Amino acid sequence: MTILCRVSDLQLCWPGACRWNHECITIHTEKCYQIRGVNGVGKSTWVQAALGLLPSAKSVQWTRPVVDGVAKKPDFFFPLTVDRDVSMCLIEVIEQEYVLREGCSPKGRNVQHWLESLGLWDVRSVSWCRLSSGQRQLGRLVPLLYTRSAVWWLDEPWVHLDDKRKICMQELMAQHLCHGGAAVVISHDSFCNNVETMTLVRRSM
Amino acid sequence: MTGLLCYRLRWHRGMAHWVSGCLLLLLVSFVATLLLQPVAGLGLRQRLGLLMVIILLVQQITIWQWVSPAYLQWLHEASCVSGCSDWLWLVDLVAFWVMWAVAILGVLPMLTLFYEFTWWHGLWVYGVWCVVSPLLFVQLFLLRLLGLWMRSDLALVWVMLVPWVVPTLMMVLRLFERMLDGVGQWSDWSLLLGLQMILMFIFCHLLSGAVAKCYHHLRLQ
């Protein structure tokens, strides 16, 4: 197994910000890591700090893997937070995110395939703000179908999803792991047998 | 970049801030001209000034509606994944400006009617707005971002905005004078454009750094 990323003793460089007690986490190919912890401990904050969205100490190192001859992007994937009041229709939000991530417009039939595979094709013309929470969550996960990023960082990805879609997304993740990827998932529930768990505990300041 | 601009234009069109902004502009103009009856009693300079101030206020309100904490979160996260990187806000601001440029052109006939301008004066105001508004939008955008995590945001914002707007206002006033006197204005237009470009350069760099900082403040305060 190749090492994709190593996170050790992550700390936020911000006055009064939370700190955590945890072991170092080394992310290998074909592995899934679950981050657990009580509500409010700062799981999402930890992930955001690890991804460089928040000012953190330099304790995250990325490697550039080539897995099974497939050139993996050495960076990470995480779903964007789309404002729930956005009035663009679903298909426009999906296309816009593709342009942002890939730098070019998606092919129409690809978008149709992605939306059909997640059962969203029928609501493609519905405004984002009118979609149900589950549909919005699925919409945010659509980029998983085309991203080539090696490590997926997912913050409570199964929340609001029905059982069928949950299984569908878990199969997608299993496929990603089989192809030499890795996933770091914040979740309170057990979702997979072969998963390494890391529990965050808030450190006293 | 062009593809993304198209999507951001659709986003702005869908959010309809510009529609409410235009309606507000017409409404405030209508009320102002009613209160200041007879408008014909006001000098041309005063009417032009009144219109510019009302446009400024309405656009400030529109930007305040548009830039929300959720928007800032999207902006920073999208910047981190997109090739546009730190300049994604600029694409969005260009889209916002285009929406407003078209919208103001649409309501210009009504405005000329309210303020009793000639067509020439209406187009002249539109021209000045086109030159002045990009910098104004950048300034308002920056102040809105700061205001998202500051307590007395509005007061602070106006205290910070006014000194930066004064040079532009002085230049516009000078242009008004020249236009009314019928003296050649090309040198003043060039000066105004140059000043806008220099200030734009400064503010764009400030804003590029401010997006990430404001996101951090918002998340970690």
PDB file of C-alpha atoms in Angstrom, chain B:
ATOM      1  CA  MET B   1     -13.012  31.293 -17.351  1.00  0.00           C
ATOM      2  CA  THR B   2     -15.679  32.300 -19.905  1.00  0.00           C
ATOM      3  CA  GLY B   3     -17.694  29.159 -19.152  1.00  0.00           C
ATOM      4  CA  LEU B   4     -17.613  29.905 -15.449  1.00  0.00           C
ATOM      5  CA  LEU B   5     -18.631  33.511 -16.096  1.00  0.00           C
ATOM      6  CA  CYS B   6     -21.714  32.219 -17.947  1.00  0.00           C
ATOM      7  CA  TYR B   7     -22.677  30.074 -14.947  1.00  0.00           C
ATOM      8  CA  ARG B   8     -22.134  32.942 -12.540  1.00  0.00           C
ATOM      9  CA  LEU B   9     -24.303  35.159 -14.757  1.00  0.00           C
ATOM     10  CA  ARG B  10     -27.027  32.515 -14.543  1.00  0.00           C
ATOM     11  CA  TRP B  11     -26.548  32.369 -10.782  1.00  0.00           C
ATOM     12  CA  HIS B  12     -26.973  36.134 -10.427  1.00  0.00           C
ATOM     13  CA  ARG B  13     -29.943  36.115 -12.774  1.00  0.00           C
ATOM     14  CA  GLY B  14     -31.538  33.354 -10.706  1.00  0.00           C
ATOM     15  CA  MET B  15     -30.891  35.093  -7.392  1.00  0.00           C
ATOM     16  CA  ALA B  16     -32.710  38.141  -8.781  1.00  0.00           C
ATOM     17  CA  HIS B  17     -30.849  40.614  -6.542  1.00  0.00           C
ATOM     18  CA  TRP B  18     -30.630  42.876  -9.576  1.00  0.00           C
ATOM     19  CA  VAL B  19     -34.432  42.782 -10.051  1.00  0.00           C
ATOM     20  CA  SER B  20     -35.097  43.853  -6.471  1.00  0.00           C
ATOM     21  CA  GLY B  21     -32.246  46.367  -6.831  1.00  0.00           C
ATOM     22  CA  CYS B  22     -33.785  47.904  -9.960  1.00  0.00           C
ATOM     23  CA  LEU B  23     -37.222  48.065  -8.374  1.00  0.00           C
ATOM     24  CA  LEU B  24     -35.711  49.688  -5.302  1.00  0.00           C
ATOM     25  CA  LEU B  25     -33.815  52.149  -7.490  1.00  0.00           C
ATOM     26  CA  LEU B  26     -36.999  53.157  -9.292  1.00  0.00           C
ATOM     27  CA  LEU B  27     -38.997  53.292  -6.075  1.00  0.00           C
ATOM     28  CA  VAL B  28     -36.458  55.416  -4.184  1.00  0.00           C
ATOM     29  CA  SER B  29     -36.037  57.680  -7.212  1.00  0.00           C
ATOM     30  CA  PHE B  30     -39.787  58.091  -7.481  1.00  0.00           C
ATOM     31  CA  VAL B  31     -40.167  58.894  -3.766  1.00  0.00           C
ATOM     32  CA  ALA B  32     -37.181  61.260  -3.845  1.00  0.00           C
ATOM     33  CA  THR B  33     -38.545  63.153  -6.829  1.00  0.00           C
ATOM     34  CA  LEU B  34     -41.959  63.344  -5.131  1.00  0.00           C
ATOM     35  CA  LEU B  35     -40.472  64.688  -1.908  1.00  0.00           C
ATOM     36  CA  LEU B  36     -38.280  67.160  -3.748  1.00  0.00           C
ATOM     37  CA  GLN B  37     -41.084  68.547  -5.910  1.00  0.00           C
ATOM     38  CA  PRO B  38     -40.834  70.380  -8.104  1.00  0.00           C
ATOM     39  CA  VAL B  39     -37.820  68.550  -9.495  1.00  0.00           C
ATOM     40  CA  ALA B  40     -37.546  71.277 -12.087  1.00  0.00           C
ATOM     41  CA  GLY B  41     -36.626  73.593  -9.178  1.00  0.00           C
ATOM     42  CA  LEU B  42     -33.459  71.605  -8.597  1.00  0.00           C
ATOM     43  CA  GLY B  43     -30.448  72.392 -10.710  1.00  0.00           C
ATOM     44  CA  LEU B  44     -29.216  69.795 -13.179  1.00  0.00           C
ATOM     45  CA  ARG B  45     -26.129  69.292 -11.031  1.00  0.00           C
ATOM     46  CA  GLN B  46     -28.261  68.541  -7.969  1.00  0.00           C
ATOM     47  CA  ARG B  47     -30.431  66.075  -9.858  1.00  0.00           C
ATOM     48  CA  LEU B  48     -27.416  64.284 -11.280  1.00  0.00           C
ATOM     49  CA  GLY B  49     -25.869  64.152  -7.802  1.00  0.00           C
ATOM     50  CA  LEU B  50     -29.093  62.849  -6.281  1.00  0.00           C
ATOM     51  CA  LEU B  51     -29.290  60.056  -8.854  1.00  0.00           C
ATOM     52  CA  MET B  52     -25.677  59.030  -8.289  1.00  0.00           C
ATOM     53  CA  VAL B  53     -26.151  58.911  -4.505  1.00  0.00           C
ATOM     54  CA  ILE B  54     -29.342  56.846  -4.841  1.00  0.00           C
ATOM     55  CA  ILE B  55     -27.606  54.399  -7.197  1.00  0.00           C
ATOM     56  CA  LEU B  56     -24.749  54.094  -4.684  1.00  0.00           C
ATOM     57  CA  LEU B  57     -27.133  53.349  -1.798  1.00  0.00           C
ATOM     58  CA  VAL B  58     -29.180  50.823  -3.758  1.00  0.00           C
ATOM     59  CA  GLN B  59     -26.074  48.977  -4.903  1.00  0.00           C
ATOM     60  CA  GLN B  60     -24.768  48.861  -1.377  1.00  0.00           C
ATOM     61  CA  ILE B  61     -28.049  47.233  -0.283  1.00  0.00           C
ATOM     62  CA  THR B  62     -27.853  44.738  -3.175  1.00  0.00           C
ATOM     63  CA  ILE B  63     -24.307  43.714  -2.326  1.00  0.00           C
ATOM     64  CA  TRP B  64     -25.320  43.337   1.319  1.00  0.00           C
ATOM     65  CA  GLN B  65     -28.079  40.935   0.208  1.00  0.00           C
ATOM     66  CA  TRP B  66     -25.818  39.005  -2.126  1.00  0.00           C
ATOM     67  CA  VAL B  67     -22.738  38.436   0.042  1.00  0.00           C
ATOM     68  CA  SER B  68     -23.900  36.193   2.862  1.00  0.00           C
ATOM     69  CA  PRO B  69     -21.867  33.923   5.177  1.00  0.00           C
ATOM     70  CA  ALA B  70     -22.959  30.922   3.079  1.00  0.00           C
ATOM     71  CA  TYR B  71     -21.740  32.681  -0.058  1.00  0.00           C
ATOM     72  CA  LEU B  72     -18.356  33.416   1.532  1.00  0.00           C
ATOM     73  CA  GLN B  73     -18.054  29.766   2.530  1.00  0.00           C
ATOM     74  CA  TRP B  74     -18.772  28.651  -1.039  1.00  0.00           C
ATOM     75  CA  LEU B  75     -16.412  31.264  -2.458  1.00  0.00           C
ATOM     76  CA  HIS B  76     -13.418  30.215  -0.360  1.00  0.00           C
ATOM     77  CA  GLU B  77     -13.998  26.481  -0.731  1.00  0.00           C
ATOM     78  CA  ALA B  78     -14.544  26.817  -4.479  1.00  0.00           C
ATOM     79  CA  SER B  79     -11.393  28.947  -4.745  1.00  0.00           C
ATOM     80  CA  CYS B  80      -9.464  26.116  -3.141  1.00  0.00           C
ATOM     81  CA  VAL B  81     -10.643  23.557  -5.711  1.00  0.00           C
ATOM     82  CA  SER B  82     -10.811  25.692  -8.847  1.00  0.00           C
ATOM     83  CA  GLY B  83      -8.134  26.796 -11.252  1.00  0.00           C
ATOM     84  CA  CYS B  84      -9.424  30.347 -10.796  1.00  0.00           C
ATOM     85  CA  SER B  85      -8.023  30.123  -7.292  1.00  0.00           C
ATOM     86  CA  ASP B  86      -7.931  33.505  -5.613  1.00  0.00           C
ATOM     87  CA  TRP B  87      -9.643  35.311  -8.495  1.00  0.00           C
ATOM     88  CA  LEU B  88     -12.958  33.506  -8.385  1.00  0.00           C
ATOM     89  CA  TRP B  89     -14.493  36.468  -6.577  1.00  0.00           C
ATOM     90  CA  LEU B  90     -13.456  38.644  -9.535  1.00  0.00           C
ATOM     91  CA  VAL B  91     -15.377  36.418 -11.974  1.00  0.00           C
ATOM     92  CA  ASP B  92     -18.405  36.729  -9.731  1.00  0.00           C
ATOM     93  CA  LEU B  93     -18.035  40.468  -9.435  1.00  0.00           C
ATOM     94  CA  VAL B  94     -17.730  40.828 -13.225  1.00  0.00           C
ATOM     95  CA  ALA B  95     -20.950  38.795 -13.615  1.00  0.00           C
ATOM     96  CA  PHE B  96     -22.644  41.008 -11.010  1.00  0.00           C
ATOM     97  CA  TRP B  97     -21.455  44.137 -12.820  1.00  0.00           C
ATOM     98  CA  VAL B  98     -22.710  42.864 -16.188  1.00  0.00           C
ATOM     99  CA  MET B  99     -26.144  42.149 -14.682  1.00  0.00           C
ATOM    100  CA  TRP B 100     -26.293  45.660 -13.249  1.00  0.00           C
ATOM    101  CA  ALA B 101     -24.993  47.314 -16.427  1.00  0.00           C
ATOM    102  CA  VAL B 102     -27.815  45.711 -18.425  1.00  0.00           C
ATOM    103  CA  ALA B 103     -30.381  46.400 -15.705  1.00  0.00           C
ATOM    104  CA  ILE B 104     -29.503  50.101 -15.403  1.00  0.00           C
ATOM    105  CA  LEU B 105     -29.635  50.466 -19.165  1.00  0.00           C
ATOM    106  CA  GLY B 106     -33.132  48.966 -18.989  1.00  0.00           C
ATOM    107  CA  VAL B 107     -34.407  51.407 -16.363  1.00  0.00           C
ATOM    108  CA  LEU B 108     -32.601  54.419 -17.833  1.00  0.00           C
ATOM    109  CA  PRO B 109     -35.679  55.708 -19.716  1.00  0.00           C
ATOM    110  CA  MET B 110     -37.689  55.692 -16.460  1.00  0.00           C
ATOM    111  CA  LEU B 111     -34.882  57.454 -14.603  1.00  0.00           C
ATOM    112  CA  THR B 112     -34.570  60.164 -17.244  1.00  0.00           C
ATOM    113  CA  LEU B 113     -38.326  60.660 -16.898  1.00  0.00           C
ATOM    114  CA  PHE B 114     -38.225  60.885 -13.072  1.00  0.00           C
ATOM    115  CA  TYR B 115     -35.270  63.260 -12.953  1.00  0.00           C
ATOM    116  CA  GLU B 116     -36.335  65.213 -16.034  1.00  0.00           C
ATOM    117  CA  PHE B 117     -33.062  64.632 -17.848  1.00  0.00           C
ATOM    118  CA  THR B 118     -32.510  64.755 -21.554  1.00  0.00           C
ATOM    119  CA  TRP B 119     -31.422  61.515 -23.236  1.00  0.00           C
ATOM    120  CA  TRP B 120     -27.930  62.928 -23.529  1.00  0.00           C
ATOM    121  CA  HIS B 121     -27.703  63.502 -19.751  1.00  0.00           C
ATOM    122  CA  GLY B 122     -29.059  60.012 -19.072  1.00  0.00           C
ATOM    123  CA  LEU B 123     -26.427  58.417 -21.273  1.00  0.00           C
ATOM    124  CA  TRP B 124     -23.765  60.613 -19.712  1.00  0.00           C
ATOM    125  CA  VAL B 125     -24.727  59.376 -16.211  1.00  0.00           C
ATOM    126  CA  TYR B 126     -24.656  55.808 -17.521  1.00  0.00           C
ATOM    127  CA  GLY B 127     -21.172  56.370 -18.942  1.00  0.00           C
ATOM    128  CA  VAL B 128     -19.904  57.750 -15.626  1.00  0.00           C
ATOM    129  CA  TRP B 129     -21.518  54.845 -13.780  1.00  0.00           C
ATOM    130  CA  CYS B 130     -19.801  52.334 -16.103  1.00  0.00           C
ATOM    131  CA  VAL B 131     -16.405  53.864 -15.304  1.00  0.00           C
ATOM    132  CA  VAL B 132     -16.939  54.361 -11.570  1.00  0.00           C
ATOM    133  CA  SER B 133     -18.965  51.282 -10.618  1.00  0.00           C
ATOM    134  CA  PRO B 134     -16.329  48.498 -10.939  1.00  0.00           C
ATOM    135  CA  LEU B 135     -14.191  50.084  -8.225  1.00  0.00           C
ATOM    136  CA  LEU B 136     -17.253  50.883  -6.158  1.00  0.00           C
ATOM    137  CA  PHE B 137     -18.395  47.270  -6.346  1.00  0.00           C
ATOM    138  CA  VAL B 138     -14.967  46.047  -5.289  1.00  0.00           C
ATOM    139  CA  GLN B 139     -14.942  48.479  -2.342  1.00  0.00           C
ATOM    140  CA  LEU B 140     -18.458  47.538  -1.254  1.00  0.00           C
ATOM    141  CA  PHE B 141     -17.672  43.838  -1.667  1.00  0.00           C
ATOM    142  CA  LEU B 142     -14.598  44.159   0.520  1.00  0.00           C
ATOM    143  CA  LEU B 143     -16.483  46.094   3.166  1.00  0.00           C
ATOM    144  CA  ARG B 144     -19.308  43.577   3.151  1.00  0.00           C
ATOM    145  CA  LEU B 145     -16.809  40.762   3.704  1.00  0.00           C
ATOM    146  CA  LEU B 146     -15.330  42.647   6.655  1.00  0.00           C
ATOM    147  CA  GLY B 147     -18.826  43.424   7.916  1.00  0.00           C
ATOM    148  CA  LEU B 148     -19.729  39.731   8.020  1.00  0.00           C
ATOM    149  CA  TRP B 149     -17.670  39.190  11.141  1.00  0.00           C
ATOM    150  CA  MET B 150     -17.483  42.679  12.668  1.00  0.00           C
ATOM    151  CA  ARG B 151     -20.073  43.809  15.155  1.00  0.00           C
ATOM    152  CA  SER B 152     -20.724  47.456  14.314  1.00  0.00           C
ATOM    153  CA  ASP B 153     -20.279  46.608  10.680  1.00  0.00           C
ATOM    154  CA  LEU B 154     -22.363  49.251   8.952  1.00  0.00           C
ATOM    155  CA  ALA B 155     -20.940  52.263  10.815  1.00  0.00           C
ATOM    156  CA  LEU B 156     -17.393  51.003  10.455  1.00  0.00           C
ATOM    157  CA  VAL B 157     -17.927  50.249   6.819  1.00  0.00           C
ATOM    158  CA  TRP B 158     -19.082  53.759   5.998  1.00  0.00           C
ATOM    159  CA  VAL B 159     -16.237  55.309   7.965  1.00  0.00           C
ATOM    160  CA  MET B 160     -13.836  53.140   5.964  1.00  0.00           C
ATOM    161  CA  LEU B 161     -15.573  53.646   2.639  1.00  0.00           C
ATOM    162  CA  VAL B 162     -15.968  57.409   2.594  1.00  0.00           C
ATOM    163  CA  PRO B 163     -12.254  58.383   2.417  1.00  0.00           C
ATOM    164  CA  TRP B 164     -11.756  56.049  -0.539  1.00  0.00           C
ATOM    165  CA  VAL B 165     -14.849  57.273  -2.370  1.00  0.00           C
ATOM    166  CA  VAL B 166     -14.063  60.980  -1.959  1.00  0.00           C
ATOM    167  CA  PRO B 167     -11.407  61.211  -4.729  1.00  0.00           C
ATOM    168  CA  THR B 168     -13.764  59.521  -7.182  1.00  0.00           C
ATOM    169  CA  LEU B 169     -16.654  61.785  -6.183  1.00  0.00           C
ATOM    170  CA  MET B 170     -14.474  64.859  -6.648  1.00  0.00           C
ATOM    171  CA  MET B 171     -13.475  63.694 -10.086  1.00  0.00           C
ATOM    172  CA  VAL B 172     -17.085  62.990 -11.052  1.00  0.00           C
ATOM    173  CA  LEU B 173     -18.076  66.453  -9.772  1.00  0.00           C
ATOM    174  CA  ARG B 174     -15.369  68.002 -11.906  1.00  0.00           C
ATOM    175  CA  LEU B 175     -16.665  66.083 -14.891  1.00  0.00           C
ATOM    176  CA  PHE B 176     -20.183  67.397 -14.161  1.00  0.00           C
ATOM    177  CA  GLU B 177     -18.868  70.961 -14.154  1.00  0.00           C
ATOM    178  CA  ARG B 178     -16.976  70.465 -17.404  1.00  0.00           C
ATOM    179  CA  MET B 179     -19.988  68.858 -19.029  1.00  0.00           C
ATOM    180  CA  LEU B 180     -22.266  71.726 -17.966  1.00  0.00           C
ATOM    181  CA  ASP B 181     -19.755  74.309 -19.149  1.00  0.00           C
ATOM    182  CA  GLY B 182     -19.459  72.458 -22.441  1.00  0.00           C
ATOM    183  CA  VAL B 183     -15.659  72.397 -22.140  1.00  0.00           C
ATOM    184  CA  GLY B 184     -13.693  69.438 -23.558  1.00  0.00           C
ATOM    185  CA  GLN B 185     -13.747  66.594 -21.038  1.00  0.00           C
ATOM    186  CA  TRP B 186     -11.329  64.056 -22.489  1.00  0.00           C
ATOM    187  CA  SER B 187      -8.528  64.875 -20.056  1.00  0.00           C
ATOM    188  CA  ASP B 188     -10.923  64.502 -17.092  1.00  0.00           C
ATOM    189  CA  TRP B 189     -12.253  61.188 -18.406  1.00  0.00           C
ATOM    190  CA  SER B 190      -8.683  59.942 -18.761  1.00  0.00           C
ATOM    191  CA  LEU B 191      -7.827  61.097 -15.244  1.00  0.00           C
ATOM    192  CA  LEU B 192     -10.938  59.445 -13.797  1.00  0.00           C
ATOM    193  CA  LEU B 193     -10.216  56.200 -15.626  1.00  0.00           C
ATOM    194  CA  GLY B 194      -6.582  56.255 -14.490  1.00  0.00           C
ATOM    195  CA  LEU B 195      -7.539  56.873 -10.880  1.00  0.00           C
ATOM    196  CA  GLN B 196     -10.065  54.033 -11.000  1.00  0.00           C
ATOM    197  CA  MET B 197      -7.476  51.657 -12.437  1.00  0.00           C
ATOM    198  CA  ILE B 198      -4.888  52.474  -9.783  1.00  0.00           C
ATOM    199  CA  LEU B 199      -7.388  52.110  -6.933  1.00  0.00           C
ATOM    200  CA  MET B 200      -8.769  48.958  -8.549  1.00  0.00           C
ATOM    201  CA  PHE B 201      -5.306  47.417  -8.586  1.00  0.00           C
ATOM    202  CA  ILE B 202      -4.842  48.173  -4.879  1.00  0.00           C
ATOM    203  CA  PHE B 203      -8.292  46.954  -3.834  1.00  0.00           C
ATOM    204  CA  CYS B 204      -8.142  43.775  -5.939  1.00  0.00           C
ATOM    205  CA  HIS B 205      -4.997  42.697  -4.140  1.00  0.00           C
ATOM    206  CA  LEU B 206      -6.508  43.589  -0.788  1.00  0.00           C
ATOM    207  CA  LEU B 207      -9.607  41.576  -1.590  1.00  0.00           C
ATOM    208  CA  SER B 208      -7.674  38.511  -2.727  1.00  0.00           C
ATOM    209  CA  GLY B 209      -6.153  38.238   0.719  1.00  0.00           C
ATOM    210  CA  ALA B 210      -9.307  39.276   2.523  1.00  0.00           C
ATOM    211  CA  VAL B 211     -11.496  36.411   1.271  1.00  0.00           C
ATOM    212  CA  ALA B 212      -9.475  33.744   3.076  1.00  0.00           C
ATOM    213  CA  LYS B 213      -9.039  35.868   6.212  1.00  0.00           C
ATOM    214  CA  CYS B 214     -12.745  36.644   6.443  1.00  0.00           C
ATOM    215  CA  TYR B 215     -13.558  32.957   5.978  1.00  0.00           C
ATOM    216  CA  HIS B 216     -11.206  32.103   8.850  1.00  0.00           C
ATOM    217  CA  HIS B 217     -12.765  34.758  11.070  1.00  0.00           C
ATOM    218  CA  LEU B 218     -16.231  33.551  10.237  1.00  0.00           C
ATOM    219  CA  ARG B 219     -15.414  29.920  11.010  1.00  0.00           C
ATOM    220  CA  LEU B 220     -13.144  30.364  13.993  1.00  0.00           C
ATOM    221  CA  GLN B 221     -14.386  33.422  15.806  1.00  0.00           C
TER     222      GLN B 221
END
